[in-house]
Short mmCIF file of C-alpha atoms and ligand atoms in Angstrom, two decimals:
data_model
loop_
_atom_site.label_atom_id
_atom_site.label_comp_id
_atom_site.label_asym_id
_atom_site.label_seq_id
_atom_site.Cartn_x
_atom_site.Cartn_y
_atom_site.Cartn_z
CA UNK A 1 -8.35 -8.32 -7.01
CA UNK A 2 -4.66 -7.13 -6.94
CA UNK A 3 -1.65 -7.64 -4.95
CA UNK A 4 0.58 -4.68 -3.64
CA UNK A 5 3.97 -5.12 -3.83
CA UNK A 6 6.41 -3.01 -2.24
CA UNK A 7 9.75 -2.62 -3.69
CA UNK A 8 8.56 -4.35 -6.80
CA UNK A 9 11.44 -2.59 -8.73
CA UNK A 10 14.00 -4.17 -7.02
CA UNK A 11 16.05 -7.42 -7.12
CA UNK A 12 13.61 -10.13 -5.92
CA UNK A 13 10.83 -8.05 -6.12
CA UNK A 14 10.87 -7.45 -9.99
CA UNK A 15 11.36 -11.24 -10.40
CA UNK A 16 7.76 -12.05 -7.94
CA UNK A 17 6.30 -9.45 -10.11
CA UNK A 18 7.14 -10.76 -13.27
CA UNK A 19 6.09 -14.09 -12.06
CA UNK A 20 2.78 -13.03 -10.57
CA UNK A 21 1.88 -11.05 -13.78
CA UNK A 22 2.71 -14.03 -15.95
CA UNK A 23 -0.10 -16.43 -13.75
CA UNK A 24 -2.54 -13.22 -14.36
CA UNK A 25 -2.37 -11.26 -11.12
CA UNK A 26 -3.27 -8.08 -11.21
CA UNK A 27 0.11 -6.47 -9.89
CA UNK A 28 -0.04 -2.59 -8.11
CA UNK A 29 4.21 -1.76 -6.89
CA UNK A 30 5.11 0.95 -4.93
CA UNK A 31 8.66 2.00 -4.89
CA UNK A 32 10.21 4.88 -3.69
CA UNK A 33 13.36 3.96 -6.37
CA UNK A 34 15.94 3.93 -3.31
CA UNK A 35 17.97 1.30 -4.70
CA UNK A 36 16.29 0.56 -8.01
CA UNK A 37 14.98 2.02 -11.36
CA UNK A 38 12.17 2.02 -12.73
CA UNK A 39 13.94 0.55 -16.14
CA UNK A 40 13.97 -2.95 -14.40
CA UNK A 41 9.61 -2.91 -14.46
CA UNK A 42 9.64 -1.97 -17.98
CA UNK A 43 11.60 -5.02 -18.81
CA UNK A 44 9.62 -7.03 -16.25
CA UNK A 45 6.39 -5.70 -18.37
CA UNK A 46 7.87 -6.66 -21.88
CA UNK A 47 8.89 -9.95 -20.56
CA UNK A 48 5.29 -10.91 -19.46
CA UNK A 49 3.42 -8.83 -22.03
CA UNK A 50 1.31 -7.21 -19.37
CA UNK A 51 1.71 -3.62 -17.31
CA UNK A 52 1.68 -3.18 -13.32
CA UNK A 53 0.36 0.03 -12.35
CA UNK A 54 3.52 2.04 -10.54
CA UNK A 55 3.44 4.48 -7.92
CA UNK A 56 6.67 5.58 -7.01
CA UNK A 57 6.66 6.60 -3.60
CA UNK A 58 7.56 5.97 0.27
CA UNK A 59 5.76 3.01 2.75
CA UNK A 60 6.49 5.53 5.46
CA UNK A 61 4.34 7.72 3.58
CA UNK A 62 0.53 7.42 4.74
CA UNK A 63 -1.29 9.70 2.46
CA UNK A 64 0.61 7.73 -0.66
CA UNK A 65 -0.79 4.41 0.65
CA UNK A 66 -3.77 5.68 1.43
CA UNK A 67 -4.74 6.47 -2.22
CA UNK A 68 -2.94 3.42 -2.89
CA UNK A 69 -5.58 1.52 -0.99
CA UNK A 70 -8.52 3.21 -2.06
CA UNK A 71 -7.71 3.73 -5.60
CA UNK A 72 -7.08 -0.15 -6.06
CA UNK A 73 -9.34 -3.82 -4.95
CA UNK A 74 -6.18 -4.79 -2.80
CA UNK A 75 -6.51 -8.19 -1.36
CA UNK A 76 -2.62 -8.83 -0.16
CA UNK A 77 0.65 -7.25 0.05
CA UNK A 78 4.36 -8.66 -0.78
CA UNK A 79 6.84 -6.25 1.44
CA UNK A 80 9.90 -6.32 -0.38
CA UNK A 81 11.00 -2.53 0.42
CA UNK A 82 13.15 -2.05 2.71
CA UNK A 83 17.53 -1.29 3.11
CA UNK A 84 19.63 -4.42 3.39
CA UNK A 85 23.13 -3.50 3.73
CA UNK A 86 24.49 -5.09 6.79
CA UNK A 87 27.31 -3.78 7.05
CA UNK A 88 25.67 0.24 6.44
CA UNK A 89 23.31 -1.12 9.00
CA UNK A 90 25.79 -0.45 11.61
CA UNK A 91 26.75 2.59 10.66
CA UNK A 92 23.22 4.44 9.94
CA UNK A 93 21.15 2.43 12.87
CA UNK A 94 18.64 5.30 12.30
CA UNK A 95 17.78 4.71 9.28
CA UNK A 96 17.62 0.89 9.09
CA UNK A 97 15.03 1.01 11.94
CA UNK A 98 12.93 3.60 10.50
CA UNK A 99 12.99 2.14 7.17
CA UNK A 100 12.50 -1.78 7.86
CA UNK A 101 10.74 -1.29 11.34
CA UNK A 102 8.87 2.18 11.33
CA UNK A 103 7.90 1.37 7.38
CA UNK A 104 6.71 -2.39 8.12
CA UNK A 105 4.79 -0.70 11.09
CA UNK A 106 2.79 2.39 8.83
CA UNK A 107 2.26 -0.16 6.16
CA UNK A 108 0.37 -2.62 8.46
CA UNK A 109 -1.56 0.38 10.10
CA UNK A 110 -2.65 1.49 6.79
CA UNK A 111 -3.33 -1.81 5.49
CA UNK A 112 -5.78 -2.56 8.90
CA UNK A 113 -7.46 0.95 8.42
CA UNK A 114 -7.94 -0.37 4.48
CA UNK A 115 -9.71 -3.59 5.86
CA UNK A 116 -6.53 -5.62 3.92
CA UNK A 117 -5.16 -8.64 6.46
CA UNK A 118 -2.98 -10.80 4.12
CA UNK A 119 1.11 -9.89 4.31
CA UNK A 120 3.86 -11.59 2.75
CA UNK A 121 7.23 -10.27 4.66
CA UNK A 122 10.69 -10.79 3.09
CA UNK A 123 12.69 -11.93 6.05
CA UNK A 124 16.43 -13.53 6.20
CA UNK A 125 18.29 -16.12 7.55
CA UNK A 126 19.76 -14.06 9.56
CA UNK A 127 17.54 -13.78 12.07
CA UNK A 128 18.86 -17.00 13.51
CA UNK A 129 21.50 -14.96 14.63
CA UNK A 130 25.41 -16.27 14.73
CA UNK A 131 24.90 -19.52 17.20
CA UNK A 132 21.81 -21.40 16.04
CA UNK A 133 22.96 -24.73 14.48
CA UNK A 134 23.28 -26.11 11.17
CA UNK A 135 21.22 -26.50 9.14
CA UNK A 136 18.56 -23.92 10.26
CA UNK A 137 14.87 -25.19 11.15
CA UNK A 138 12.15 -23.10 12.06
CA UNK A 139 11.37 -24.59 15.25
CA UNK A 140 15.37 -23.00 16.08
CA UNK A 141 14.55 -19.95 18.53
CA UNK A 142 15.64 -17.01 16.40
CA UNK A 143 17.59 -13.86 18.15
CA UNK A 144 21.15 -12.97 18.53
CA UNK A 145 21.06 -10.98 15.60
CA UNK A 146 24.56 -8.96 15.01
CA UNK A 147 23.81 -6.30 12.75
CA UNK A 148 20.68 -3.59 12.91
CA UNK A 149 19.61 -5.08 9.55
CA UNK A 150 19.08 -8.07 11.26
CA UNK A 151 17.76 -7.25 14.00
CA UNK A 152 15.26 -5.28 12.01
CA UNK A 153 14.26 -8.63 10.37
CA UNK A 154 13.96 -10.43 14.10
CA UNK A 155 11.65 -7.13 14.82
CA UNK A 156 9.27 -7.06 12.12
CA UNK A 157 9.20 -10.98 12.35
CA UNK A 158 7.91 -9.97 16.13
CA UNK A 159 5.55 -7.28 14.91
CA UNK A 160 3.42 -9.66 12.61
CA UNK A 161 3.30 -12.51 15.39
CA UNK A 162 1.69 -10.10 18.00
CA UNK A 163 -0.56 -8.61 15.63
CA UNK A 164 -1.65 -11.88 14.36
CA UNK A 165 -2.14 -12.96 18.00
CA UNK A 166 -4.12 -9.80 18.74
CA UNK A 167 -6.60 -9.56 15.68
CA UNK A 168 -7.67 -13.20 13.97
CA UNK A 169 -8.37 -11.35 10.40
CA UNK A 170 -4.32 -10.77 10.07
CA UNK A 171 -2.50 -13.39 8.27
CA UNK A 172 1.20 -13.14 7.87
CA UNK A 173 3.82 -15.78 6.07
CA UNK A 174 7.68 -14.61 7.01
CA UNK A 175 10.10 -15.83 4.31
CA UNK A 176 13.39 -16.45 5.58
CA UNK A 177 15.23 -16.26 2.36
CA UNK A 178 18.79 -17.88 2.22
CA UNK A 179 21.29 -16.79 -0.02
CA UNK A 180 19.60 -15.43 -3.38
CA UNK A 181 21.02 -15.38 -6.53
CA UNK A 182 20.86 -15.22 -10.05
CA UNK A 183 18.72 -13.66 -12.70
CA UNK A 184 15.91 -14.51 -14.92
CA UNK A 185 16.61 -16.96 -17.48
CA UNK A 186 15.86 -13.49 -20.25
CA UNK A 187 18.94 -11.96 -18.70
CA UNK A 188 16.83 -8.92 -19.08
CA UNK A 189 16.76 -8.44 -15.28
CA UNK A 190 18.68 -9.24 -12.87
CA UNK A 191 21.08 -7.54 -9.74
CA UNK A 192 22.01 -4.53 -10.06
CA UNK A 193 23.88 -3.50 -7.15
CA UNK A 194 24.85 -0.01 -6.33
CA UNK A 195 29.05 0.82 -6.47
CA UNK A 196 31.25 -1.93 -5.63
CA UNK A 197 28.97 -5.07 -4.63
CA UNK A 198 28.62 -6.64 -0.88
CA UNK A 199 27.44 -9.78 -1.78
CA UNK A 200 29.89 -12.93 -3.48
CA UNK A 201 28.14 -13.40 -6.94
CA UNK A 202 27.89 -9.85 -8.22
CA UNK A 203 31.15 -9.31 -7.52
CA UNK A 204 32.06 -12.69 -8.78
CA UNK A 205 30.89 -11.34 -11.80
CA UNK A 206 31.81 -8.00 -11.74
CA UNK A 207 35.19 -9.81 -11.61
CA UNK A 208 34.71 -11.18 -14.87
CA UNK A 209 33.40 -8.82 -16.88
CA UNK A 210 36.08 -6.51 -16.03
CA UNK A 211 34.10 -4.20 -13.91
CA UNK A 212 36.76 -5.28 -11.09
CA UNK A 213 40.26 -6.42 -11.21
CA UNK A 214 40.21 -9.33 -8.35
CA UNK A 215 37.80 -11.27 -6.22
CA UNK A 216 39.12 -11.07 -2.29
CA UNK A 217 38.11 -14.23 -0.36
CA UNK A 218 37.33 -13.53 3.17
CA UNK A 219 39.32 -16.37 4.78
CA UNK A 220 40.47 -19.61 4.03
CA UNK A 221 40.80 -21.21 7.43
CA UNK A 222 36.88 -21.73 8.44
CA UNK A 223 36.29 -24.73 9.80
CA UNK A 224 34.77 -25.55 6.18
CA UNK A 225 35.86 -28.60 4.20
CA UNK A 226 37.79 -26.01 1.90
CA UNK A 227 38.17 -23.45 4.56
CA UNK A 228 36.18 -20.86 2.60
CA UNK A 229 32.74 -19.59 3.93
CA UNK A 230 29.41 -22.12 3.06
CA UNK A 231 26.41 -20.79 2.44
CA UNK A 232 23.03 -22.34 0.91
CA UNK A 233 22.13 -19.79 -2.40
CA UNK A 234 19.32 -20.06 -4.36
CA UNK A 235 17.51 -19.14 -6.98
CA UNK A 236 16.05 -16.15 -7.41
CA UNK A 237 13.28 -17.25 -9.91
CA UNK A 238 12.52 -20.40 -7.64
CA UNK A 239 12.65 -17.70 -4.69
CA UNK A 240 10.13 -15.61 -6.49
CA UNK A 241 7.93 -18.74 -7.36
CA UNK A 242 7.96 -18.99 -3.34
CA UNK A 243 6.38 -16.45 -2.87
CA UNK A 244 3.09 -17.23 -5.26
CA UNK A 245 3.31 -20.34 -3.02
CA UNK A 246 2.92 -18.15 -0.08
CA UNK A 247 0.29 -16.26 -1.02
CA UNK A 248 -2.03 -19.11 -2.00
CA UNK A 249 -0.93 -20.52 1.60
CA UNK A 250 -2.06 -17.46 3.47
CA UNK A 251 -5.70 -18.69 4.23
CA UNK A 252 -4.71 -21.79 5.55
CA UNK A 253 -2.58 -21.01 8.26
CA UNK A 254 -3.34 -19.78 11.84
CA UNK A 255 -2.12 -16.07 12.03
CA UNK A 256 1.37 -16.23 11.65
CA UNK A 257 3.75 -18.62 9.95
CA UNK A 258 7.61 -18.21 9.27
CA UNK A 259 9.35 -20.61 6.25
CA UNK A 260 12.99 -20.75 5.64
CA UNK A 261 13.19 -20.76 1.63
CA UNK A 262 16.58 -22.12 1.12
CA UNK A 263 18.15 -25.16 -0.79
CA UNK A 264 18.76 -27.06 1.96
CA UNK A 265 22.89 -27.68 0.54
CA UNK A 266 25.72 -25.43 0.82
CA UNK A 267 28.67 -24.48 -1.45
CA UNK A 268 31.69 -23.39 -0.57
CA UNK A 269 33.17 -19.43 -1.93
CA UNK A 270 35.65 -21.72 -3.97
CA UNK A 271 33.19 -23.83 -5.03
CA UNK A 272 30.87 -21.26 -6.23
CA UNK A 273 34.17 -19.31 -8.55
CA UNK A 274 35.31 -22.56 -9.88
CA UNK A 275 31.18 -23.23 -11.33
CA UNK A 276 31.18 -19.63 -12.49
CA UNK A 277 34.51 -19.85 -14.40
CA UNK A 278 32.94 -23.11 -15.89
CA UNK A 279 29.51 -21.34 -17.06
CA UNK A 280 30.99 -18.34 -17.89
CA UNK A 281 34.37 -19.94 -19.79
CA UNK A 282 36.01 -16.57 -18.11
CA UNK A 283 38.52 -16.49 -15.01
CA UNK A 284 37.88 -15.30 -12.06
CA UNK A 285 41.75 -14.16 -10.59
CA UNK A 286 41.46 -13.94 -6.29
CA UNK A 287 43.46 -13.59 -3.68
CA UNK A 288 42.60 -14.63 0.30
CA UNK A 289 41.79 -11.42 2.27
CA UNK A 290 41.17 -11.26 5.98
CA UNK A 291 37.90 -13.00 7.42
CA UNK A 292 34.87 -10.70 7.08
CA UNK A 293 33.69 -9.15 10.36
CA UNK A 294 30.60 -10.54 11.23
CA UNK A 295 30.69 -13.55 8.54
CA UNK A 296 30.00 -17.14 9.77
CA UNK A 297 31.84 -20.20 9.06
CA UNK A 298 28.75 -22.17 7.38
CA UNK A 299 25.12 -22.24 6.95
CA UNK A 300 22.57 -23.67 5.15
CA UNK A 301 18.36 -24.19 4.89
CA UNK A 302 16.56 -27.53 6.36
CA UNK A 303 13.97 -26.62 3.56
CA UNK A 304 11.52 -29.72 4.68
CA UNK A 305 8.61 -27.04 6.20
CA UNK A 306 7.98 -25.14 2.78
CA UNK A 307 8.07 -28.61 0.79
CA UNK A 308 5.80 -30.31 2.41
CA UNK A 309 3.33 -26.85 3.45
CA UNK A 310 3.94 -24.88 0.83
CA UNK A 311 4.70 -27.65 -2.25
CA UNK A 312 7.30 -25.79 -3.01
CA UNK A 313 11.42 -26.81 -3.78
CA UNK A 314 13.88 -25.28 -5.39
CA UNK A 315 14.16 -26.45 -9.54
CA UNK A 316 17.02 -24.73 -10.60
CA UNK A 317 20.80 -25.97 -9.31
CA UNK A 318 24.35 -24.11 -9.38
CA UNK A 319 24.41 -24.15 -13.20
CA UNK A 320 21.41 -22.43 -13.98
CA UNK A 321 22.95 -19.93 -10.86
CA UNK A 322 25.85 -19.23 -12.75
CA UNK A 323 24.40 -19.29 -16.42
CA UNK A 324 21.49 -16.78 -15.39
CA UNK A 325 24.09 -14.45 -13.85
CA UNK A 326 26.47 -14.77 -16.71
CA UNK A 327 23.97 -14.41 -19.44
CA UNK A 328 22.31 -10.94 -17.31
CA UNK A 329 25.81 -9.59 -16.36
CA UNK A 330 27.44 -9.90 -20.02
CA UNK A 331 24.21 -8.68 -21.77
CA UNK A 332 23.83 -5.40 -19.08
CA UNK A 333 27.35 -5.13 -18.25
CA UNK A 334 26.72 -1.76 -16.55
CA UNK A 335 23.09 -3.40 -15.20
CA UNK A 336 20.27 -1.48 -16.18
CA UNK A 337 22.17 1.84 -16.67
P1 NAD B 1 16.52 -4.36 -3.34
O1 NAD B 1 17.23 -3.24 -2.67
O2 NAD B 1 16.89 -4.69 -4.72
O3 NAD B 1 14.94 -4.10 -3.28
C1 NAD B 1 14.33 -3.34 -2.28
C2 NAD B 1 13.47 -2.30 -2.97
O4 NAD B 1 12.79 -1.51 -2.00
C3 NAD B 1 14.28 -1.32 -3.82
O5 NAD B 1 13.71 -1.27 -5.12
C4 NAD B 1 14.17 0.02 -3.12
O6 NAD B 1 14.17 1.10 -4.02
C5 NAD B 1 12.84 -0.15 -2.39
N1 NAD B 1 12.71 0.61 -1.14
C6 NAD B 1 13.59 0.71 -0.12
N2 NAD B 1 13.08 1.45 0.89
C7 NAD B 1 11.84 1.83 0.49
C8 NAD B 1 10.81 2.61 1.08
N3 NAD B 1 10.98 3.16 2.29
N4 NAD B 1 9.67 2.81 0.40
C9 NAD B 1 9.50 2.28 -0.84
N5 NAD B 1 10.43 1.53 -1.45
C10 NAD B 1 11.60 1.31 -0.79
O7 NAD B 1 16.66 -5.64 -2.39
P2 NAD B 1 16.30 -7.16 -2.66
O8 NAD B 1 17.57 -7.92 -2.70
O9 NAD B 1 15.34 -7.27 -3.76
O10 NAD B 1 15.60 -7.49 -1.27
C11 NAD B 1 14.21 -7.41 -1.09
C12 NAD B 1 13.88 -7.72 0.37
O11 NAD B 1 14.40 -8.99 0.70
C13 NAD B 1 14.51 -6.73 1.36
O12 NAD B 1 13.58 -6.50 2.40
C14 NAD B 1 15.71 -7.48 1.88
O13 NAD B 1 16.06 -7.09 3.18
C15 NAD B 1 15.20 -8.91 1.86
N6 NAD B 1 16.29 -9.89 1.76
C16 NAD B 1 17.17 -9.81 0.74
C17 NAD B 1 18.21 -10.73 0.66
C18 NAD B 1 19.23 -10.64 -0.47
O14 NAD B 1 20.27 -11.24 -0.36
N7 NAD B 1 18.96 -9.95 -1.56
C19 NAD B 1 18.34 -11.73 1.62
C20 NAD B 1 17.41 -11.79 2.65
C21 NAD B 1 16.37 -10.86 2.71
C1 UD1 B 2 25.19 -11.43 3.66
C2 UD1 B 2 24.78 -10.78 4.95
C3 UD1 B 2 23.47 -11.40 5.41
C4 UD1 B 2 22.41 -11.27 4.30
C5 UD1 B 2 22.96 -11.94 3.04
C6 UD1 B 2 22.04 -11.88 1.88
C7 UD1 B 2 26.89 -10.09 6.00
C8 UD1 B 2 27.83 -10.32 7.13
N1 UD1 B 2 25.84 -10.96 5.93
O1 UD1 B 2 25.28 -12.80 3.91
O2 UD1 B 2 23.00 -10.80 6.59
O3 UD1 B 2 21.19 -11.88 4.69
O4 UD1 B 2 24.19 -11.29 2.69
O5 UD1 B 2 22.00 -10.60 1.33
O6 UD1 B 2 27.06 -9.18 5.22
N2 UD1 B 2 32.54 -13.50 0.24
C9 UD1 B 2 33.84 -13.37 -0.16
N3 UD1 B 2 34.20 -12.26 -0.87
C10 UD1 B 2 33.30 -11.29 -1.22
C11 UD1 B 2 31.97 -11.42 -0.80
C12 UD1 B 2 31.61 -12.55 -0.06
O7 UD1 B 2 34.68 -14.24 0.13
O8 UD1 B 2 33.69 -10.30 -1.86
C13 UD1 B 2 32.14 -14.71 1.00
C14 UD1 B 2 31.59 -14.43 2.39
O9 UD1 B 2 32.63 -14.43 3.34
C15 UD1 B 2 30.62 -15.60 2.57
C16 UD1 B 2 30.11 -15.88 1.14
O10 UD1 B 2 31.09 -15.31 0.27
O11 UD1 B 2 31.31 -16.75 3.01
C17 UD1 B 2 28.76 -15.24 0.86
O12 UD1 B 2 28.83 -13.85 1.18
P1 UD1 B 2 27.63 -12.86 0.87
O13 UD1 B 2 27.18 -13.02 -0.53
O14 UD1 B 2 28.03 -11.50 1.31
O15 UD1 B 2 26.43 -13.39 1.78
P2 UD1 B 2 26.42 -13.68 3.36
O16 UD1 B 2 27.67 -13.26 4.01
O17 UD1 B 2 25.96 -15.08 3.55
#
């Protein structure tokens, strides 16, 4: 028995495989190395002592996941692989729908034609698009997405309810991550994000290692006890750990079940420099920018459904946030290149 995960090699996916070959899973990824390399599985194999077979290739690609499927005793997949830029998302439409939607779609299709039903889908909290209120619960209606990315996410999320209405063998768990951060405790993996970072905490970090001269905080009039953006991060190990939860929690739900896998608190963008300056005894220099199109105000995870369904909680708090991505960032200053 083995478990299929796509886009194993990147960010949160080479964490769940690193955690899934450490409880003995036998662990089959398939990557096509978009926006990862394959130097972040070798590390994930030294950490846990133990190889997972690779195939480097496309999920859009049938004949590769055929021979996938018949080459390997495949009992469930993790989809991972996918693009998740939003703000490239508006400017290549095309592609975020053919990757996230038209991949998701091939990947089931082969899967059902493989006689494999179980699907873990990497979803976001996004999907509860920009006027669903705080904190987000699952029994929110989701929609009003404002990028493609995320609409991608509300389509997939879609996809896997209708097809577990229409066939009773499919069973599908969507994972609405939060805000993930972080590396493994090793700081032999960790993000590694292509050119100049998106997201707060790489840059935050990029910041202090040098990599780039200021951190640019997009607005400080929110309606946010600070006025800086809140957001809920976690994890990414606990985030991984998730999804082993998930997995084992496939059989007993009926078709289709969505979890929001946050911490269920938010921090503040000043908040979350002032605890990395304190792990990483470095400064982090910013100035306050203009608001980020598209960026909300505040939100954060009611995490009750996956604690009391899935037994699982986050473990690790703010501090082990900003250690892990201090230790990984000054040990792989350029990441894994
Ligand atoms: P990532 O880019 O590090 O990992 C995605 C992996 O998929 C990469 O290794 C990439 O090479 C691979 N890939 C992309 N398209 C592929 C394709 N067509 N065929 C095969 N492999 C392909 O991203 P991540 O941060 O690890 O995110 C993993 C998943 O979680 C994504 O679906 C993402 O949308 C979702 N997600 C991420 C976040 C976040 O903040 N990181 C938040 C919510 C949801
Ligand atoms: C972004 C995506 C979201 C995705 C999530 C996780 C947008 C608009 N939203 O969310 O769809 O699910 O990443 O990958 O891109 N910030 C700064 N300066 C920076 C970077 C960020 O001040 O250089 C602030 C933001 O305004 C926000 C907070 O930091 O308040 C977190 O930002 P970020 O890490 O990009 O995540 P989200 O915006 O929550």
């Amino acid at each position: 028995m083995a478990i299929l995960v796509t886009g194993g090699a990147g960010y949160i996916g080479s964490h769940t495989v690193l955690a899934l070959l450490e409880r003995g899973d036998d662990v089959i990824v398939l990557d096509n190395l978009s926006n990862a390399s394959r130097e972040s599985l070798s590390r994930v194999e030294k950490l846990a002592g133990k190889s997972a077979v690779f195939c480097e290739g496309d999920i859009l690609d049938r004949a590769c996941l055929r021979d996938i499927f018949a080459s390997h005793n495949i009992t469930a997949v993790i989809h991972f692989a996918g693009l998740k830029a939003v703000g490239e998302s508006t400017r290549k439409p095309l592609e975020y729908y053919e990757n996230n939607v038209s991949g998701t779609v091939v990947l089931l299709e082969e899967m059902r034609s493989a006689g494999i039903y179980q699907f873990i889908f990497s979803s976001s909290a996004t999907v509860y698009g920009a006027n669903a209120p705080v904190p987000y619960v699952e029994t929110t209606p989701i929609g009003g997405t404002t990028s493609p990315y995320g609409t991608s996410k509300l389509m997939v999320e879609q996809i896997l309810q209708d097809y577990a209405k229409a066939d009773c063998n499919f069973r599908a768990i969507a994972l609405r991550y939060f805000n993930p951060v972080g590396a493994h405790e090793s700081g032999e993996i960790g993000e590694d994000p292509n050119g100049i970072p998106n997201n707060l905490l790489p840059y935050i970090a990029q910041v202090a290692i040098g990599r780039l001269e200021k951190l640019g905080i997009f607005g400080d009039d929110y309606d946010t006890p600070d006025g800086t953006g809140v957001r809920d991060y976690i994890h990414v190990v606990d985030l991984a750990e998730g999804h082993l939860k998930a997995l084992d929690h496939l059989t007993a739900i009926d078709g289709y079940k969505a979890f929001n896998l946050g911490a269920g608190k938010g921090y503040s963008v000043l908040e979350m420099v002032k605890a990395f300056e304190h792990a990483s005894g470095r400064k982090v220099p910013y100035q306050i920018s203009p608001r980020r199109d598209g960026d909300l105000a505040a939100f954060w995870a009611d995490a009750a459904l996956a604690d009391q369904e899935l037994n699982w909680r986050v473990t690790r708090g703010i501090d082990a946030m900003m250690r892990d991505t201090w230790n990984w960032q000054s040990k792989n200053p350029q990441g894994y290149k």
